[in-house]
Coordinates of C-alpha atoms in Angstrom, one line a residue:
D6 CA 0.0 0.0 0.0
M7 CA 1.0 3.7 -0.2
E8 CA 2.0 3.9 3.5
K9 CA 4.3 1.0 3.2
E10 CA 5.8 2.4 0.0
R11 CA 6.4 5.8 1.7
E12 CA 8.2 4.0 4.6
T13 CA 10.4 2.0 2.2
L14 CA 11.3 5.2 0.2
Q15 CA 12.0 7.0 3.5
S16 CA 14.3 4.2 4.5
W17 CA 16.2 4.4 1.3
K18 CA 16.4 8.2 1.7
E19 CA 18.0 7.8 5.1
R20 CA 20.4 5.1 3.8
V21 CA 21.6 7.2 0.9
G22 CA 21.8 10.2 3.2
H23 CA 24.1 8.4 5.5
E24 CA 26.4 7.4 2.6
L25 CA 26.4 11.0 1.5
D26 CA 27.5 12.2 5.0
V27 CA 30.3 9.7 5.0
V28 CA 31.5 10.6 1.6
V29 CA 31.5 14.3 2.2
A30 CA 33.3 14.0 5.5
F31 CA 36.0 11.9 3.7
W32 CA 36.6 14.5 1.0
L33 CA 36.6 17.4 3.4
E34 CA 39.2 15.7 5.5
H35 CA 41.5 14.3 2.8
S36 CA 41.2 16.0 -0.5
H37 CA 42.0 19.7 0.1
D38 CA 45.4 21.0 -1.0
Q39 CA 46.2 23.7 1.5
E40 CA 49.4 24.6 -0.1
H41 CA 48.5 25.1 -3.8
G42 CA 44.7 25.2 -3.7
G43 CA 42.3 22.9 -5.5
F44 CA 41.6 19.3 -4.6
F45 CA 43.5 16.0 -4.7
T46 CA 41.3 13.4 -6.3
C47 CA 43.5 10.3 -6.4
L48 CA 43.0 9.0 -2.9
G49 CA 43.4 5.7 -1.2
R50 CA 40.7 4.3 1.1
D51 CA 42.7 5.6 4.0
G52 CA 42.8 9.1 2.4
Q53 CA 46.4 8.9 1.4
V54 CA 47.2 10.8 -1.8
Y55 CA 48.8 8.5 -4.4
D56 CA 48.9 11.0 -7.3
D57 CA 48.8 14.7 -7.1
L58 CA 47.7 15.5 -10.7
K59 CA 44.5 17.6 -10.7
Y60 CA 41.9 16.8 -13.3
V61 CA 39.9 19.9 -14.2
W62 CA 36.5 18.2 -14.6
L63 CA 36.9 16.7 -11.1
Q64 CA 37.9 20.1 -9.7
G65 CA 34.8 21.6 -11.2
R66 CA 32.6 18.8 -10.0
Q67 CA 33.8 19.1 -6.4
V68 CA 33.2 22.8 -6.4
W69 CA 29.7 22.3 -7.8
M70 CA 28.9 19.6 -5.3
Y71 CA 30.0 21.6 -2.3
C72 CA 28.0 24.6 -3.5
R73 CA 24.9 22.5 -4.3
L74 CA 25.0 20.8 -0.9
Y75 CA 25.5 24.1 0.9
R76 CA 22.6 25.7 -1.1
K77 CA 20.1 22.8 -0.9
L78 CA 20.6 20.9 2.4
E79 CA 20.4 22.6 5.8
R80 CA 22.9 20.1 7.4
F81 CA 25.6 21.1 4.9
R82 CA 25.2 24.8 5.3
R83 CA 28.5 25.0 7.0
P84 CA 31.4 27.5 6.6
E85 CA 34.0 24.9 5.8
L86 CA 32.0 23.7 2.7
L87 CA 31.6 27.2 1.3
N88 CA 35.2 28.2 2.0
A89 CA 36.4 25.0 0.3
A90 CA 34.2 25.7 -2.7
K91 CA 35.6 29.2 -3.0
A92 CA 39.1 28.0 -2.8
G93 CA 38.5 25.4 -5.5
G94 CA 36.8 28.1 -7.7
E95 CA 39.9 30.4 -7.3
F96 CA 42.1 27.5 -8.4
L97 CA 40.0 27.0 -11.5
L98 CA 39.9 30.7 -12.3
R99 CA 43.7 30.9 -12.0
Y100 CA 44.8 27.7 -13.8
A101 CA 42.0 25.8 -15.7
R102 CA 42.1 27.7 -19.0
V103 CA 45.1 26.8 -21.2
A104 CA 45.8 30.2 -22.8
P105 CA 43.5 33.0 -21.4
P106 CA 41.5 34.8 -22.7
A107 CA 40.8 31.7 -24.8
K108 CA 38.2 29.4 -23.3
K109 CA 39.8 26.0 -23.8
C110 CA 40.4 24.2 -20.5
A111 CA 43.1 21.7 -19.7
F112 CA 42.1 18.1 -19.0
V113 CA 44.7 17.7 -16.3
L114 CA 47.1 20.0 -14.4
T115 CA 50.1 19.5 -12.2
R116 CA 49.6 20.1 -8.5
D117 CA 50.7 23.7 -8.8
G118 CA 48.4 24.3 -11.8
R119 CA 50.6 23.8 -14.9
P120 CA 48.8 22.1 -17.9
V121 CA 49.7 18.5 -18.6
K122 CA 47.1 17.4 -21.2
V123 CA 44.4 19.0 -23.3
Q124 CA 41.5 16.9 -24.8
R125 CA 39.5 17.6 -27.9
T126 CA 36.2 17.4 -25.9
I127 CA 34.0 19.8 -23.9
F128 CA 33.9 18.0 -20.6
S129 CA 36.4 20.1 -18.7
E130 CA 34.7 23.2 -19.9
C131 CA 31.2 21.9 -18.9
F132 CA 32.3 21.2 -15.4
Y133 CA 34.1 24.6 -15.2
T134 CA 30.8 26.2 -16.2
M135 CA 28.8 24.2 -13.6
A136 CA 31.3 25.2 -10.9
M137 CA 31.1 28.9 -11.7
N138 CA 27.4 28.9 -12.0
E139 CA 26.9 27.3 -8.6
L140 CA 29.5 29.6 -7.0
W141 CA 27.5 32.6 -8.3
R142 CA 24.2 31.2 -7.0
V143 CA 25.7 30.7 -3.5
T144 CA 27.8 33.9 -3.3
G145 CA 26.1 36.3 -5.6
D146 CA 29.6 37.3 -7.0
A147 CA 29.1 38.6 -10.5
Q148 CA 32.6 37.4 -11.6
Y149 CA 31.4 33.8 -11.3
Q150 CA 28.3 34.5 -13.3
S151 CA 30.2 36.2 -16.1
E152 CA 32.6 33.2 -16.3
A153 CA 29.8 30.7 -16.4
V154 CA 27.9 32.6 -19.1
E155 CA 30.9 33.2 -21.3
M156 CA 32.1 29.6 -21.1
M157 CA 28.6 28.3 -21.8
D158 CA 28.4 30.5 -24.9
Q159 CA 31.7 29.0 -26.1
I160 CA 30.5 25.5 -25.5
V161 CA 27.3 26.1 -27.5
H162 CA 29.4 27.6 -30.3
W163 CA 31.6 24.5 -30.4
V164 CA 28.7 22.1 -30.4
R165 CA 26.3 23.8 -32.7
E166 CA 28.4 25.9 -35.1
D167 CA 32.1 25.2 -35.3
P168 CA 34.0 22.4 -33.5
S169 CA 37.3 23.4 -34.9
G170 CA 38.2 25.3 -31.8
L171 CA 38.3 21.9 -30.0
G172 CA 41.0 20.7 -32.5
R173 CA 38.4 18.7 -34.6
P174 CA 37.4 19.5 -38.2
Q175 CA 33.8 20.3 -39.0
L176 CA 32.3 17.3 -40.7
P177 CA 28.9 16.7 -42.5
G178 CA 26.5 14.0 -41.5
A179 CA 23.8 13.1 -39.1
P180 CA 23.9 10.8 -36.0
A181 CA 23.7 7.1 -36.7
S182 CA 20.5 5.2 -35.8
E183 CA 19.8 1.6 -34.8
G184 CA 16.1 2.1 -35.5
G185 CA 15.5 3.0 -31.8
Q186 CA 16.7 -0.4 -30.7
A187 CA 20.1 0.5 -29.2
V188 CA 22.0 3.6 -27.9
L189 CA 25.4 3.5 -29.6
E190 CA 28.5 4.9 -28.0
N191 CA 30.4 5.7 -31.3
V192 CA 29.7 6.9 -34.8
S193 CA 32.1 7.6 -37.7
E194 CA 33.6 11.1 -38.3
D195 CA 30.9 11.8 -40.9
G196 CA 28.1 10.7 -38.6
E197 CA 27.5 7.2 -40.1
E198 CA 27.2 4.0 -38.2
L199 CA 30.6 2.3 -37.9
S200 CA 31.2 -1.3 -38.9
G201 CA 32.6 -3.9 -36.6
C202 CA 32.9 -3.9 -32.8
L203 CA 33.5 -0.2 -32.5
G204 CA 30.2 0.6 -34.2
R205 CA 28.3 -1.9 -32.0
H206 CA 29.8 -0.7 -28.8
Q207 CA 27.4 0.3 -26.0
N208 CA 27.8 1.7 -22.5
P209 CA 24.6 1.2 -20.5
G210 CA 25.8 3.6 -17.8
H211 CA 26.2 6.4 -20.3
A212 CA 22.8 5.7 -21.9
L213 CA 21.1 5.8 -18.5
E214 CA 22.9 9.0 -17.5
A215 CA 21.8 10.6 -20.7
G216 CA 18.3 9.3 -20.0
W217 CA 17.8 11.2 -16.8
F218 CA 19.3 14.3 -18.4
L219 CA 16.6 14.0 -21.1
L220 CA 14.0 13.2 -18.6
R221 CA 14.6 16.5 -16.8
H222 CA 14.3 18.2 -20.1
T223 CA 10.9 16.7 -20.8
I224 CA 9.8 17.7 -17.3
R225 CA 10.7 21.3 -17.9
R226 CA 8.9 21.2 -21.3
G227 CA 5.9 19.6 -19.7
D228 CA 5.8 17.0 -22.5
P229 CA 4.4 13.7 -21.3
K230 CA 4.6 12.1 -24.7
L231 CA 8.3 12.9 -25.0
R232 CA 8.8 11.8 -21.4
A233 CA 7.3 8.3 -22.2
H234 CA 9.6 8.0 -25.2
V235 CA 12.7 8.9 -23.1
I236 CA 11.7 6.3 -20.4
D237 CA 11.2 3.6 -23.0
K238 CA 14.3 4.2 -25.1
F239 CA 16.9 5.7 -22.6
L240 CA 15.9 4.0 -19.4
L241 CA 14.2 0.7 -20.0
L242 CA 16.0 -0.2 -23.2
P243 CA 19.6 0.1 -21.9
F244 CA 18.6 -1.4 -18.5
R245 CA 17.0 -4.5 -20.0
S246 CA 20.0 -5.1 -22.3
G247 CA 22.6 -4.1 -19.7
W248 CA 21.4 -5.9 -16.6
D249 CA 23.0 -9.2 -15.8
P250 CA 20.1 -11.7 -15.4
D251 CA 22.2 -14.3 -13.6
H252 CA 24.1 -12.3 -11.0
G253 CA 22.6 -8.9 -11.1
G254 CA 24.3 -5.6 -11.8
L255 CA 24.9 -3.5 -15.0
F256 CA 27.6 -4.6 -17.4
Y257 CA 30.2 -2.0 -18.2
F258 CA 30.1 -2.5 -21.9
Q259 CA 27.9 -4.4 -24.4
D260 CA 27.7 -5.2 -28.1
A261 CA 24.6 -4.0 -29.9
D262 CA 24.2 -7.3 -31.7
G263 CA 24.7 -9.4 -28.6
L264 CA 28.2 -10.6 -29.5
C265 CA 31.1 -10.6 -27.0
P266 CA 32.6 -7.2 -26.5
T267 CA 36.3 -6.9 -27.2
Q268 CA 37.0 -4.8 -24.1
L269 CA 38.4 -7.2 -21.4
E270 CA 36.6 -5.2 -18.7
W271 CA 33.2 -5.4 -20.3
A272 CA 31.7 -7.6 -17.6
M273 CA 32.8 -5.4 -14.7
K274 CA 30.1 -3.9 -12.5
L275 CA 31.2 -0.4 -11.7
W276 CA 29.6 1.8 -9.0
W277 CA 28.7 4.9 -11.2
P278 CA 26.4 3.2 -13.8
H279 CA 24.3 1.9 -10.9
S280 CA 24.2 5.4 -9.3
E281 CA 22.9 6.8 -12.7
A282 CA 20.3 4.0 -12.9
M283 CA 19.0 4.8 -9.3
I284 CA 18.6 8.5 -10.2
A285 CA 17.0 7.7 -13.6
F286 CA 14.4 5.2 -12.3
L287 CA 13.5 7.1 -9.2
M288 CA 13.0 10.2 -11.3
G289 CA 11.0 8.3 -13.8
Y290 CA 8.7 6.9 -11.1
S291 CA 8.3 10.4 -9.5
E292 CA 7.2 11.9 -12.8
S293 CA 5.1 9.0 -14.3
G294 CA 3.8 7.2 -11.2
D295 CA 4.7 3.9 -12.9
S296 CA 5.3 1.4 -10.2
A297 CA 7.4 -0.8 -12.5
L298 CA 10.1 2.0 -12.5
L299 CA 10.1 2.0 -8.7
K300 CA 10.5 -1.7 -8.7
I301 CA 13.6 -1.4 -10.9
F302 CA 14.9 1.3 -8.6
Y303 CA 14.7 -1.1 -5.7
Q304 CA 16.3 -3.8 -7.7
V305 CA 19.3 -1.6 -8.6
A306 CA 19.6 -0.1 -5.1
E307 CA 19.7 -3.5 -3.4
Y308 CA 22.4 -4.6 -5.7
T309 CA 24.4 -1.3 -5.4
F310 CA 24.3 -1.3 -1.6
R311 CA 25.6 -4.9 -1.1
R312 CA 28.6 -3.2 0.6
P313 CA 31.4 -3.7 -2.0
E314 CA 33.7 -2.2 0.6
D315 CA 33.5 -5.5 2.4
L316 CA 35.7 -6.9 -0.4
M317 CA 38.2 -4.1 0.3
N318 CA 38.2 -5.1 4.0
M319 CA 38.7 -8.7 3.0
Q320 CA 41.8 -7.9 1.0
H321 CA 43.1 -5.7 3.8
C322 CA 42.7 -8.4 6.3
N323 CA 44.3 -10.9 4.0
L324 CA 47.3 -8.6 3.6
L325 CA 47.6 -8.2 7.4
C326 CA 47.3 -11.9 8.2
L327 CA 48.7 -13.9 5.3
P328 CA 51.9 -13.8 3.2
E329 CA 50.0 -13.3 -0.1
N330 CA 48.9 -10.4 -2.1
Y331 CA 45.8 -11.0 -4.3
Q332 CA 44.8 -8.1 -6.5
M333 CA 41.4 -6.6 -5.9
K334 CA 40.0 -8.0 -9.1
Y335 CA 40.3 -11.5 -7.5
Y336 CA 37.8 -10.6 -4.8
F337 CA 35.5 -8.7 -7.1
Y338 CA 35.5 -11.6 -9.6
H339 CA 34.5 -14.1 -7.0
G340 CA 32.1 -11.9 -5.0
L341 CA 30.2 -10.5 -8.1
S342 CA 30.4 -13.7 -10.2
W343 CA 28.9 -15.9 -7.5
P344 CA 27.0 -13.7 -5.0
Q345 CA 24.9 -16.8 -4.1
L346 CA 28.0 -18.3 -2.5
S347 CA 29.1 -15.2 -0.6
Y348 CA 28.5 -14.9 3.1
I349 CA 30.0 -11.9 4.9
A350 CA 29.7 -11.4 8.7
E351 CA 31.2 -8.5 10.5
D352 CA 30.6 -6.3 13.5
E353 CA 30.5 -2.5 13.5
N354 CA 34.3 -2.3 13.8
G355 CA 34.9 -4.4 10.7
K356 CA 36.0 -7.5 12.6
I357 CA 34.6 -11.0 12.5
A358 CA 34.0 -12.4 16.0
V359 CA 32.5 -15.5 17.7
K360 CA 31.4 -15.3 21.3
R361 CA 33.2 -17.7 23.6
S362 CA 30.0 -19.4 24.5
H363 CA 29.4 -20.2 20.8
R364 CA 32.9 -21.5 19.9
R365 CA 33.5 -25.1 19.1
L366 CA 29.8 -25.5 18.1
G367 CA 30.6 -26.2 14.5
L368 CA 29.8 -22.8 13.1
A369 CA 32.6 -23.0 10.5
Q370 CA 31.3 -26.4 9.3
K371 CA 27.8 -25.0 9.0
L372 CA 28.9 -22.0 7.0
M373 CA 30.9 -24.2 4.6
D374 CA 28.0 -26.6 4.3
Q375 CA 25.7 -23.7 3.6
A376 CA 28.0 -22.5 0.8
S377 CA 28.4 -26.0 -0.6
R378 CA 24.6 -26.4 -0.8
A379 CA 24.4 -23.1 -2.5
M380 CA 26.9 -24.3 -5.1
I381 CA 24.8 -27.4 -5.7
E382 CA 21.5 -25.6 -5.9
N383 CA 22.7 -22.7 -8.1
F384 CA 25.4 -24.3 -10.2
N385 CA 24.9 -28.1 -9.9
A386 CA 28.5 -28.2 -8.6
K387 CA 30.3 -31.6 -8.2
Y388 CA 33.2 -30.3 -6.2
S389 CA 33.9 -27.5 -3.7
V390 CA 37.1 -25.8 -2.8
P391 CA 37.6 -23.7 0.4
L392 CA 37.2 -20.4 -1.5
S393 CA 38.2 -18.2 1.5
S394 CA 41.6 -19.9 1.4
A395 CA 41.7 -22.3 -1.5
L396 CA 45.3 -22.7 -0.8
F397 CA 46.9 -22.4 2.6
P398 CA 50.5 -23.0 4.0
C399 CA 51.4 -26.7 4.5
S400 CA 52.5 -25.7 8.0
N401 CA 49.0 -24.5 9.0
R402 CA 48.0 -27.6 10.9
A403 CA 44.8 -26.1 12.2
A404 CA 43.5 -25.3 8.7
L405 CA 44.5 -28.7 7.5
H406 CA 42.6 -30.3 10.4
L407 CA 39.5 -28.2 9.8
Y408 CA 39.3 -28.9 6.1
S409 CA 40.4 -32.6 6.2
N410 CA 38.8 -33.9 9.4
T411 CA 35.8 -31.7 9.9
L412 CA 34.8 -30.6 6.4
N413 CA 35.9 -33.7 4.5
F414 CA 38.1 -32.0 2.0
Q415 CA 40.9 -33.9 0.3
I416 CA 44.3 -32.7 -0.8
S417 CA 44.3 -32.5 -4.6
E418 CA 47.8 -31.2 -5.1
V419 CA 50.7 -29.2 -3.5
E420 CA 51.6 -25.9 -5.0
P421 CA 55.4 -25.5 -4.5
K422 CA 56.7 -22.2 -3.2
Y423 CA 53.2 -20.6 -3.5
Y424 CA 53.8 -18.0 -0.8
A425 CA 56.2 -15.0 -0.9
D426 CA 58.3 -16.6 1.9
G427 CA 58.8 -19.8 -0.3
E428 CA 56.4 -22.1 1.6
D429 CA 54.4 -24.7 -0.2
A430 CA 50.6 -24.6 -0.2
Y431 CA 47.9 -27.3 -0.1
A432 CA 45.1 -27.1 -2.8
M433 CA 42.0 -29.0 -1.6
K434 CA 38.6 -29.9 -2.9
R435 CA 35.5 -31.6 -1.5
D436 CA 33.3 -34.1 -3.4
L437 CA 29.7 -32.9 -3.2
T438 CA 28.1 -36.0 -4.7
Q439 CA 26.8 -37.3 -1.3
M440 CA 25.5 -33.9 -0.2
A441 CA 23.7 -33.5 -3.6
D442 CA 22.1 -36.9 -3.2
E443 CA 20.9 -36.0 0.3
L444 CA 19.4 -32.7 -0.9
R445 CA 17.6 -34.4 -3.8
R446 CA 16.2 -37.1 -1.4
H447 CA 15.1 -34.5 1.0
L448 CA 13.2 -32.5 -1.7
E449 CA 11.6 -35.7 -2.9
L450 CA 10.4 -36.6 0.7
K451 CA 9.0 -33.1 1.1
E452 CA 7.1 -33.3 -2.2
K453 CA 5.7 -36.8 -1.3
A454 CA 4.7 -35.6 2.2
R455 CA 2.9 -32.6 0.6
H456 CA 0.9 -34.9 -1.6
V457 CA -0.1 -37.1 1.3
V458 CA -1.2 -34.2 3.4
L459 CA -3.2 -32.8 0.6
G460 CA -4.8 -36.2 -0.1
S461 CA -5.7 -36.6 3.5
I462 CA -7.4 -33.2 3.5
E463 CA -9.4 -34.0 0.4
N464 CA -10.6 -37.3 1.8
K465 CA -11.7 -35.7 5.1
V466 CA -13.5 -32.9 3.2
E467 CA -15.4 -35.5 1.1
G468 CA -16.6 -37.4 4.2
K469 CA -19.7 -35.8 5.9
G470 CA -19.0 -34.5 9.4
N471 CA -15.3 -34.7 9.0
S472 CA -13.2 -31.6 9.6
L473 CA -9.9 -30.6 8.2
P474 CA -6.8 -32.1 9.9
S475 CA -5.1 -30.1 12.6
S476 CA -1.5 -28.9 12.0
G477 CA -0.3 -31.6 14.4
E478 CA -2.1 -34.4 12.4
A479 CA -0.6 -33.1 9.2
C480 CA 2.9 -33.1 10.7
R481 CA 2.4 -36.6 12.0
E482 CA 1.3 -37.8 8.6
E483 CA 4.3 -36.1 7.0
K484 CA 6.7 -37.7 9.5
G485 CA 5.2 -41.1 9.0
L486 CA 5.7 -41.0 5.3
A487 CA 9.3 -39.9 5.8
A488 CA 10.0 -42.9 8.1
E489 CA 8.3 -45.3 5.7
D490 CA 10.1 -44.0 2.6
S491 CA 13.5 -44.2 4.4
G492 CA 13.0 -47.9 5.3
G493 CA 12.7 -47.3 9.0
D494 CA 15.5 -44.7 9.3
S495 CA 15.3 -42.9 12.6
K496 CA 15.7 -39.5 11.1
D497 CA 12.3 -37.9 10.2
L498 CA 11.8 -34.9 8.0
S499 CA 12.3 -32.4 10.8
E500 CA 15.8 -33.9 11.5
V501 CA 16.7 -33.9 7.8
S502 CA 15.6 -30.3 7.5
E503 CA 17.7 -29.4 10.5
T504 CA 20.8 -31.0 8.9
T505 CA 20.3 -29.7 5.4
E506 CA 18.6 -26.3 5.8
S507 CA 18.9 -24.8 9.3
T508 CA 22.6 -23.9 9.3
D509 CA 22.3 -20.1 9.1
V510 CA 24.4 -18.4 11.7
K511 CA 22.2 -16.1 13.6
D512 CA 23.3 -12.6 14.4
S513 CA 23.7 -11.6 18.0
S514 CA 23.3 -8.1 19.4
E515 CA 25.2 -8.9 22.5
A516 CA 28.8 -7.9 23.0
S517 CA 31.2 -10.4 21.4
D518 CA 34.9 -11.1 21.8
S519 CA 36.8 -9.5 19.0
A520 CA 38.9 -11.7 16.8
S521 CA 40.1 -10.3 13.5

């Protein structure tokens, strides 16, 4: 109902708002260059600067963001935000343009403002304009307004009249078309559709981003017919083709004909396309009232907020505790390729802990069994490897005991000198055939029990004066069938269910002993 929908949307508003607070605090603390002005944008997760080059479009975007937050949200109406925006604006005024009074902006600058590279695009200039416009709106300073208007006039001239000022010749032609069935990323220099992979190249994130730009345009025009066209062709079309139906998430790149893209990173699921999709579908729902668009927003939001930083924490913990150095793509590959097999537990301090009272209760075994069942159910797997540590040092007797004696893994091979210190590693796997057979048998028993209970109900309904069976009677009939089918086996269905289903580790709100 509407009340529940409002509550759900309010919950998402609070969740996104919290993320915004965290992000803004991070950039306020770590990105400001107090010596030369402007902002550092190449930052590690700990805030450490790993490259001091300054990209003009990122400088402009940060100024714009600070100003917009200051102007629109009461909780961000703080002096440090406005002062940071002004400092960033002064850096842009002083250094962004390559050869003033010419309007062309550099793409990237050194830390102290010297140009490094100029691109034949308008993106640096666009973000320069946005920064100046927002600074004018916040401060009322006419200098910022003048800069914004002059640069915008220049951008319009480059786009509509003469692109030669960008370093590109003016060429005839019209944009290519796929008959409204695809949004293409590239066309030829004369505006024709390109042949081969380059011409079929698609970027779902760019299409969705353009979609909500166009959606805002239709809102200002008050044109519901055009709005419906934009939703259909720039929101739903790229989403349906770009969404991974198996594992969720938007692919980075696609081929318009459904062939394999040539870019090696095509299957990556980046954060920004999902942010664009969330904006697009929530805006589309707000304007059209179409509940299908809201459903897609929830779908994208749930995927986007699966806490990808957990993978970062996993890598950090690995580096601290183990003599190995897997690249981040290893964790993203496994976590995003097989989300059904991923179980992450952590407390508010980022540590995994087990209360002393709950140790030696077989939690590790239950977690591994849970993952193994997921492998069988989702992928019909025949073997399992301990993914969290598919290889571990031969000297780690505790790990060997856990996997061999408790979890029934077998050593498949020894990887010589696997670790940086030269130690060998065991590679192990587990035969899942028996577990798969037990799962199938359990499902068959449940199905047979269901038919018996339904048959009993039907028989009693047919007889005059007979009432429906109680829940206890139904359970007794189900258990009786299970015992009969198993040839007198003492385990009834409830016990089978306990061993094959109820192995989730329940969360505890009580204080726990920390163990990283």
